[in-house]
mmCIF file of C-alpha atoms in Angstrom:
data_model
loop_
_atom_site.group_PDB
_atom_site.id
_atom_site.type_symbol
_atom_site.label_atom_id
_atom_site.label_comp_id
_atom_site.label_asym_id
_atom_site.label_seq_id
_atom_site.Cartn_x
_atom_site.Cartn_y
_atom_site.Cartn_z
ATOM 1 C CA MET A 265 114.652 85.031 95.245
ATOM 2 C CA ASP A 266 112.127 86.235 97.962
ATOM 3 C CA THR A 267 108.616 85.311 98.826
ATOM 4 C CA PHE A 268 107.011 87.412 95.889
ATOM 5 C CA ASP A 269 109.076 84.957 93.330
ATOM 6 C CA ILE A 270 108.172 81.584 95.270
ATOM 7 C CA VAL A 271 104.224 82.018 95.460
ATOM 8 C CA PHE A 272 104.620 83.951 91.764
ATOM 9 C CA TYR A 273 105.929 80.407 90.664
ATOM 10 C CA ALA A 274 103.148 78.454 92.406
ATOM 11 C CA PHE A 275 100.885 79.865 91.002
ATOM 12 C CA ALA A 276 102.405 80.226 88.130
ATOM 13 C CA ALA A 277 102.897 76.492 87.943
ATOM 14 C CA ILE A 278 98.640 75.626 89.229
ATOM 15 C CA THR A 279 97.731 78.259 86.146
ATOM 16 C CA VAL A 280 99.527 77.348 83.635
ATOM 17 C CA LEU A 281 99.729 73.455 84.185
ATOM 18 C CA SER A 282 96.353 73.347 84.799
ATOM 19 C CA ALA A 283 95.282 74.881 81.455
ATOM 20 C CA PHE A 284 98.065 71.858 80.197
ATOM 21 C CA VAL A 285 95.504 69.778 81.537
ATOM 22 C CA VAL A 286 92.265 71.177 79.635
ATOM 23 C CA VAL A 287 93.712 71.657 76.398
ATOM 24 C CA PHE A 288 94.848 68.061 76.250
ATOM 25 C CA SER A 289 92.735 65.862 77.993
ATOM 26 C CA ARG A 290 90.387 63.966 76.116
ATOM 27 C CA ASN A 291 87.704 62.873 79.260
ATOM 28 C CA LEU A 292 85.320 66.430 79.372
ATOM 29 C CA MET A 293 85.040 66.509 83.441
ATOM 30 C CA TYR A 294 88.529 66.365 83.807
ATOM 31 C CA ALA A 295 88.824 69.603 81.530
ATOM 32 C CA ALA A 296 86.020 71.516 83.329
ATOM 33 C CA CYS A 297 87.664 70.219 86.493
ATOM 34 C CA SER A 298 91.056 71.906 86.426
ATOM 35 C CA LEU A 299 89.391 74.911 85.040
ATOM 36 C CA LEU A 300 88.776 75.402 88.673
ATOM 37 C CA PHE A 301 92.013 75.154 88.831
ATOM 38 C CA THR A 302 93.290 77.994 86.106
ATOM 39 C CA PHE A 303 90.976 80.412 87.107
ATOM 40 C CA PHE A 304 91.842 79.634 90.983
ATOM 41 C CA GLY A 305 95.751 80.254 89.799
ATOM 42 C CA VAL A 306 94.925 82.926 87.436
ATOM 43 C CA ALA A 307 93.215 84.417 91.047
ATOM 44 C CA GLY A 308 96.494 84.268 92.925
ATOM 45 C CA LEU A 309 98.114 85.802 90.128
ATOM 46 C CA TYR A 310 95.485 88.817 90.569
ATOM 47 C CA VAL A 311 96.922 88.708 94.478
ATOM 48 C CA LEU A 312 99.899 89.156 93.864
ATOM 49 C CA LEU A 313 99.116 92.250 91.192
ATOM 50 C CA HIS A 314 97.750 93.788 93.761
ATOM 51 C CA ALA A 315 94.177 93.690 92.793
ATOM 52 C CA ASP A 316 92.617 92.035 95.754
ATOM 53 C CA PHE A 317 89.062 93.145 94.503
ATOM 54 C CA LEU A 318 89.431 91.415 91.255
ATOM 55 C CA ALA A 319 90.834 88.472 92.918
ATOM 56 C CA VAL A 320 87.812 87.996 95.039
ATOM 57 C CA THR A 321 85.510 88.673 91.388
ATOM 58 C CA GLN A 322 87.532 86.115 89.213
ATOM 59 C CA ILE A 323 86.981 83.099 92.240
ATOM 60 C CA LEU A 324 82.926 84.193 92.387
ATOM 61 C CA ILE A 325 82.287 84.846 88.980
ATOM 62 C CA TYR A 326 84.708 82.496 87.407
ATOM 63 C CA VAL A 327 83.923 79.809 89.513
ATOM 64 C CA GLY A 328 80.373 80.304 91.201
ATOM 65 C CA GLY A 329 79.314 81.422 87.704
ATOM 66 C CA ILE A 330 80.381 80.185 84.544
ATOM 67 C CA LEU A 331 82.474 76.899 85.434
ATOM 68 C CA VAL A 332 78.896 75.240 86.841
ATOM 69 C CA LEU A 333 77.552 76.580 84.262
ATOM 70 C CA LEU A 334 79.941 74.759 81.884
ATOM 71 C CA LEU A 335 79.821 71.419 83.599
ATOM 72 C CA PHE A 336 75.598 71.780 83.191
ATOM 73 C CA GLY A 337 76.612 72.202 79.821
ATOM 74 C CA VAL A 338 78.796 69.464 80.079
ATOM 75 C CA MET A 339 75.622 67.330 81.464
ATOM 76 C CA LEU A 340 73.400 68.479 79.993
ATOM 77 C CA THR A 341 74.791 67.862 76.541
ATOM 78 C CA SER A 342 76.910 64.739 77.062
ATOM 79 C CA LYS A 343 74.906 60.145 76.687
ATOM 80 C CA VAL A 344 75.184 60.114 80.354
ATOM 81 C CA ILE A 345 75.075 56.547 79.820
ATOM 82 C CA SER A 346 78.242 56.793 78.795
ATOM 83 C CA VAL A 347 80.417 56.381 81.586
ATOM 84 C CA ASP A 348 83.502 58.211 79.971
ATOM 85 C CA ILE A 349 82.551 61.843 78.772
ATOM 86 C CA LYS A 350 85.299 61.544 75.318
ATOM 87 C CA THR A 351 85.920 63.971 73.130
ATOM 88 C CA GLY A 352 88.594 63.739 69.877
ATOM 89 C CA THR A 353 90.272 66.728 68.008
ATOM 90 C CA ILE A 354 91.319 67.798 65.030
ATOM 91 C CA HIS A 355 93.001 70.047 63.191
ATOM 92 C CA THR A 356 96.050 69.278 65.721
ATOM 93 C CA VAL A 357 99.424 70.303 63.314
ATOM 94 C CA PRO A 358 97.950 74.059 62.035
ATOM 95 C CA ALA A 359 96.458 74.179 65.198
ATOM 96 C CA MET A 360 100.309 73.819 67.561
ATOM 97 C CA ILE A 361 101.195 75.680 64.264
ATOM 98 C CA LEU A 362 99.260 78.564 64.917
ATOM 99 C CA ALA A 363 99.542 78.190 68.948
ATOM 100 C CA ALA A 364 103.458 78.755 67.947
ATOM 101 C CA ILE A 365 103.519 81.723 65.968
ATOM 102 C CA VAL A 366 101.298 83.523 68.681
ATOM 103 C CA PHE A 367 103.224 82.471 71.632
ATOM 104 C CA GLY A 368 106.147 83.126 70.275
ATOM 105 C CA SER A 369 105.726 86.584 68.463
ATOM 106 C CA LEU A 370 104.140 87.953 71.907
ATOM 107 C CA ALA A 371 106.921 86.367 73.744
ATOM 108 C CA ALA A 372 109.490 88.211 71.606
ATOM 109 C CA VAL A 373 107.020 91.113 71.754
ATOM 110 C CA PHE A 374 108.372 90.565 75.842
ATOM 111 C CA TYR A 375 112.177 89.704 75.379
ATOM 112 C CA ALA A 376 112.848 92.950 72.929
ATOM 113 C CA THR A 377 110.840 95.293 75.365
ATOM 114 C CA TRP A 378 111.571 93.250 78.780
ATOM 115 C CA SER A 379 114.250 96.247 79.755
ATOM 116 C CA GLN A 380 112.094 98.667 80.033
ATOM 117 C CA VAL A 381 109.815 97.641 82.522
ATOM 118 C CA PRO A 382 108.519 100.843 84.603
ATOM 119 C CA GLU A 383 108.740 100.020 88.504
ATOM 120 C CA PRO A 384 105.747 98.980 90.313
ATOM 121 C CA VAL A 385 103.087 101.642 92.030
ATOM 122 C CA THR A 386 103.931 101.079 95.702
ATOM 123 C CA THR A 387 100.889 101.314 96.963
ATOM 124 C CA ALA A 388 99.429 98.524 98.215
ATOM 125 C CA THR A 389 96.190 99.722 99.695
ATOM 126 C CA ALA A 390 92.447 97.877 99.015
ATOM 127 C CA THR A 391 90.913 99.016 95.638
ATOM 128 C CA THR A 392 87.221 98.250 96.439
ATOM 129 C CA ARG A 393 86.201 101.771 97.431
ATOM 130 C CA THR A 394 88.518 103.362 94.753
ATOM 131 C CA LEU A 395 87.099 100.965 91.935
ATOM 132 C CA GLY A 396 83.033 101.547 93.412
ATOM 133 C CA GLU A 397 84.241 105.648 93.312
ATOM 134 C CA LEU A 398 85.296 104.788 89.646
ATOM 135 C CA LEU A 399 82.991 103.032 87.955
ATOM 136 C CA MET A 400 80.128 105.684 89.649
ATOM 137 C CA THR A 401 82.525 108.579 88.342
ATOM 138 C CA ARG A 402 84.268 108.414 85.296
ATOM 139 C CA PHE A 403 83.143 105.196 83.976
ATOM 140 C CA VAL A 404 79.410 105.020 84.655
ATOM 141 C CA LEU A 405 78.449 105.039 81.158
ATOM 142 C CA PRO A 406 80.188 102.031 80.391
ATOM 143 C CA PHE A 407 78.589 100.720 84.243
ATOM 144 C CA GLU A 408 75.216 100.717 83.102
ATOM 145 C CA VAL A 409 75.642 99.954 79.431
ATOM 146 C CA ALA A 410 77.343 96.554 81.098
ATOM 147 C CA SER A 411 73.925 95.893 83.110
ATOM 148 C CA VAL A 412 72.044 96.811 80.263
ATOM 149 C CA ILE A 413 73.833 93.868 78.480
ATOM 150 C CA LEU A 414 73.886 91.659 81.416
ATOM 151 C CA LEU A 415 70.052 91.974 81.075
ATOM 152 C CA ALA A 416 70.158 91.209 77.522
ATOM 153 C CA ALA A 417 71.786 88.215 77.911
ATOM 154 C CA LEU A 418 70.140 87.131 80.654
ATOM 155 C CA ILE A 419 66.782 87.179 79.057
ATOM 156 C CA GLY A 420 67.987 86.389 75.697
ATOM 157 C CA ALA A 421 69.658 82.990 77.844
ATOM 158 C CA ALA A 422 66.044 82.078 79.098
ATOM 159 C CA PHE A 423 64.877 82.319 75.806
ATOM 160 C CA LEU A 424 67.111 80.862 73.490
ATOM 161 C CA ALA A 425 67.171 77.892 76.553
ATOM 162 C CA ARG A 426 63.357 76.821 76.556
ATOM 163 C CA ARG A 427 62.827 74.303 75.207
ATOM 164 C CA ILE A 428 59.866 74.711 72.564
ATOM 165 C CA ARG A 429 56.700 72.464 72.355
ATOM 166 C CA LYS A 430 55.939 70.741 68.702
ATOM 167 C CA PRO A 431 52.743 72.118 68.314
ATOM 168 C CA MET B 18 130.522 91.673 74.777
ATOM 169 C CA ASP B 19 126.976 90.302 75.140
ATOM 170 C CA ALA B 20 125.875 87.009 77.655
ATOM 171 C CA SER B 21 123.889 84.426 75.095
ATOM 172 C CA PRO B 22 120.073 84.912 75.056
ATOM 173 C CA ILE B 23 119.742 81.544 76.825
ATOM 174 C CA SER B 24 121.820 82.418 79.810
ATOM 175 C CA GLU B 25 120.522 86.590 79.650
ATOM 176 C CA VAL B 26 116.592 84.393 80.301
ATOM 177 C CA LEU B 27 117.513 82.631 83.196
ATOM 178 C CA ALA B 28 119.148 84.816 85.231
ATOM 179 C CA TRP B 29 116.321 87.061 84.174
ATOM 180 C CA LEU B 30 113.875 84.257 86.233
ATOM 181 C CA PRO B 31 114.376 84.213 89.881
ATOM 182 C CA ASN B 32 113.146 87.815 89.415
ATOM 183 C CA VAL B 33 109.216 88.555 88.261
ATOM 184 C CA GLN B 34 108.753 91.479 86.959
ATOM 185 C CA LEU B 35 105.736 92.254 84.434
ATOM 186 C CA ALA B 36 107.228 90.087 81.726
ATOM 187 C CA HIS B 37 106.639 87.048 83.711
ATOM 188 C CA PHE B 38 102.769 87.741 84.396
ATOM 189 C CA LEU B 39 102.786 88.966 80.890
ATOM 190 C CA ALA B 40 104.664 85.335 79.701
ATOM 191 C CA ILE B 41 101.668 83.471 81.514
ATOM 192 C CA SER B 42 98.856 85.272 79.650
ATOM 193 C CA ALA B 43 101.045 84.617 76.230
ATOM 194 C CA ILE B 44 100.749 80.981 77.057
ATOM 195 C CA LEU B 45 97.528 80.945 78.421
ATOM 196 C CA PHE B 46 95.914 82.254 75.402
ATOM 197 C CA ALA B 47 98.195 80.456 73.041
ATOM 198 C CA LEU B 48 96.731 77.818 74.939
ATOM 199 C CA GLY B 49 93.394 79.130 74.646
ATOM 200 C CA ILE B 50 93.688 79.648 70.492
ATOM 201 C CA PHE B 51 94.268 75.892 70.134
ATOM 202 C CA ALA B 52 91.717 74.134 72.336
ATOM 203 C CA ILE B 53 89.574 76.404 70.059
ATOM 204 C CA ILE B 54 90.996 75.525 66.999
ATOM 205 C CA THR B 55 91.093 71.409 67.728
ATOM 206 C CA ARG B 56 88.317 70.388 70.278
ATOM 207 C CA ARG B 57 85.791 69.181 68.336
ATOM 208 C CA ASN B 58 83.285 69.385 71.668
ATOM 209 C CA ALA B 59 81.426 72.798 72.027
ATOM 210 C CA ILE B 60 81.980 72.871 75.639
ATOM 211 C CA LEU B 61 85.828 72.871 74.684
ATOM 212 C CA VAL B 62 85.976 75.466 72.555
ATOM 213 C CA LEU B 63 83.979 77.878 75.503
ATOM 214 C CA MET B 64 86.499 76.541 77.394
ATOM 215 C CA GLY B 65 89.215 78.020 75.506
ATOM 216 C CA ILE B 66 87.552 81.263 75.191
ATOM 217 C CA GLU B 67 87.296 81.786 79.093
ATOM 218 C CA LEU B 68 91.415 80.461 78.657
ATOM 219 C CA ILE B 69 91.768 83.553 75.935
ATOM 220 C CA LEU B 70 89.261 86.022 77.819
ATOM 221 C CA ASN B 71 91.738 85.232 81.566
ATOM 222 C CA ALA B 72 94.729 86.426 79.957
ATOM 223 C CA ALA B 73 93.611 89.488 78.455
ATOM 224 C CA ASN B 74 92.698 90.065 81.701
ATOM 225 C CA LEU B 75 95.730 88.830 83.537
ATOM 226 C CA ASN B 76 97.572 91.472 80.822
ATOM 227 C CA PHE B 77 95.026 94.649 81.769
ATOM 228 C CA ILE B 78 95.963 93.975 85.668
ATOM 229 C CA ALA B 79 99.242 92.812 85.464
ATOM 230 C CA PHE B 80 99.787 96.770 83.292
ATOM 231 C CA SER B 81 97.509 97.886 86.452
ATOM 232 C CA HIS B 82 100.319 97.135 88.941
ATOM 233 C CA TYR B 83 103.573 97.601 86.676
ATOM 234 C CA GLY B 84 102.906 100.406 84.040
ATOM 235 C CA GLY B 85 100.747 103.685 84.401
ATOM 236 C CA LEU B 86 97.611 102.416 84.177
ATOM 237 C CA ASN B 87 97.123 102.390 88.075
ATOM 238 C CA LEU B 88 93.201 101.437 88.675
ATOM 239 C CA ASP B 89 91.712 102.636 85.276
ATOM 240 C CA GLY B 90 93.395 97.914 84.224
ATOM 241 C CA GLN B 91 90.976 97.043 86.869
ATOM 242 C CA VAL B 92 88.356 98.522 85.857
ATOM 243 C CA ALA B 93 88.254 97.215 82.480
ATOM 244 C CA ALA B 94 89.388 93.660 83.697
ATOM 245 C CA VAL B 95 85.683 93.841 85.443
ATOM 246 C CA PHE B 96 83.892 94.567 82.231
ATOM 247 C CA VAL B 97 85.704 91.764 80.838
ATOM 248 C CA ILE B 98 84.495 89.674 83.526
ATOM 249 C CA VAL B 99 81.353 91.081 82.866
ATOM 250 C CA LEU B 100 81.067 90.149 79.295
ATOM 251 C CA ALA B 101 82.191 86.631 80.089
ATOM 252 C CA ALA B 102 79.214 85.620 82.218
ATOM 253 C CA GLY B 103 76.836 87.238 79.990
ATOM 254 C CA GLU B 104 78.688 85.401 77.055
ATOM 255 C CA ALA B 105 79.057 81.861 78.249
ATOM 256 C CA ALA B 106 74.758 81.916 79.250
ATOM 257 C CA ILE B 107 74.657 82.696 75.794
ATOM 258 C CA ALA B 108 76.303 80.473 74.285
ATOM 259 C CA LEU B 109 75.190 78.019 76.575
ATOM 260 C CA ALA B 110 72.002 78.897 75.869
ATOM 261 C CA ILE B 111 72.675 78.301 71.865
ATOM 262 C CA VAL B 112 74.653 74.533 72.414
ATOM 263 C CA LEU B 113 72.041 73.261 74.208
ATOM 264 C CA ASN B 114 69.582 74.307 71.897
ATOM 265 C CA ILE B 115 72.284 72.705 69.163
ATOM 266 C CA TYR B 116 71.895 70.058 71.249
ATOM 267 C CA HIS B 117 68.184 69.596 70.964
ATOM 268 C CA ARG B 118 68.440 69.968 67.018
ATOM 269 C CA PHE B 119 70.976 67.492 66.288
ATOM 270 C CA GLN B 120 71.770 65.335 69.067
ATOM 271 C CA THR B 121 75.223 66.163 69.026
ATOM 272 C CA VAL B 122 77.410 69.130 69.976
ATOM 273 C CA ASN B 123 80.758 68.194 67.905
ATOM 274 C CA VAL B 124 81.020 71.633 66.165
ATOM 275 C CA ASP B 125 82.778 70.320 63.018
ATOM 276 C CA GLU B 126 79.145 67.695 62.222
ATOM 277 C CA VAL B 127 76.858 70.937 62.966
ATOM 278 C CA SER B 128 77.239 72.196 59.210
ATOM 279 C CA SER B 129 73.631 73.245 58.553
ATOM 280 C CA LEU B 130 71.731 76.621 59.928
ATOM 281 C CA LYS B 131 68.424 74.656 59.613
ATOM 282 C CA GLU B 132 67.447 71.095 59.646
#
C-alpha cells in the first residue's frame, strides 16, 4: 500500500460513511450536513482521478449551491417550532431488496471484468485549459443547450417559487 | 488451482484500481436508490437523487482516467453537474409550492394533483 491507496481509502471511507448517515439518519439536518461530507469525499476522489477542475466545480456547485438550496428547502418546509426535525421511512424491506439487487449486479459486473482493466493514462497535467477548449470546439452544441436549459430552469424556478396572491 | 473468491478479493483490496472507484460509485448508487424509495420527506428524496448523480459522475471520471475516454468523460461530468443544479432549483421550487398547498412535504400524503 502506498500513499495513493491510503488517501483513496480515507476519501472512500468519508464518502460511504456520510452517505450512510444521509440515508439512515432520522434527523433532516443531520442528513443535510452529512451530505456535505459526501460531496467533499467525492471531490477528493476526483482529485485522485486527476480531475482537478471537476473537483473544484464539485465543491463550488454542490456544496456552495445545491446543498445550500436543500438546506433552504429543509428550513422553509419544516415546522421550525418543533426543534427536532424528524422524518419517517416507508417501504424499507422492498427498498433493501432492490438496493441489494442493484449493488449486487453492479458488483458482479465489476468482479467479472476487473482483470481486464486498462492501465491509467499517466498524463497528470492541469485539465482546465483542455476542458475549456473542448467545450468551445467539439462540445459547443451541448454547451449552448446547457446554457439555455439553465436559463429556462432559472426562470421556471423563480416563477414557481413565487407566492401567488389570492385575489 | 483457483483461489477462493474471498482471498481473491482480499488480495485485490490494497492495489487501488479502476474497480475500486466503481465499487464506491456502486455503493453510492444503491444508497441513493434506497433513499429515494424509503424517505417520506421530499427533500430527502432529492438528496438521494444527488447521491445517484454523484455516483454516475464518479463513474464518468473514473473511466476518463483509466479507460480510453480521456477528457470526454470529464466534459460529460460537467454537463451532469449543470443539469443537477438546474434540477435542484426546479425541484425545490415545486416542493415549496407543495408545502404551501398541502402544509406537508411527505411524498406519501401528497397524492392529488389539485385541491
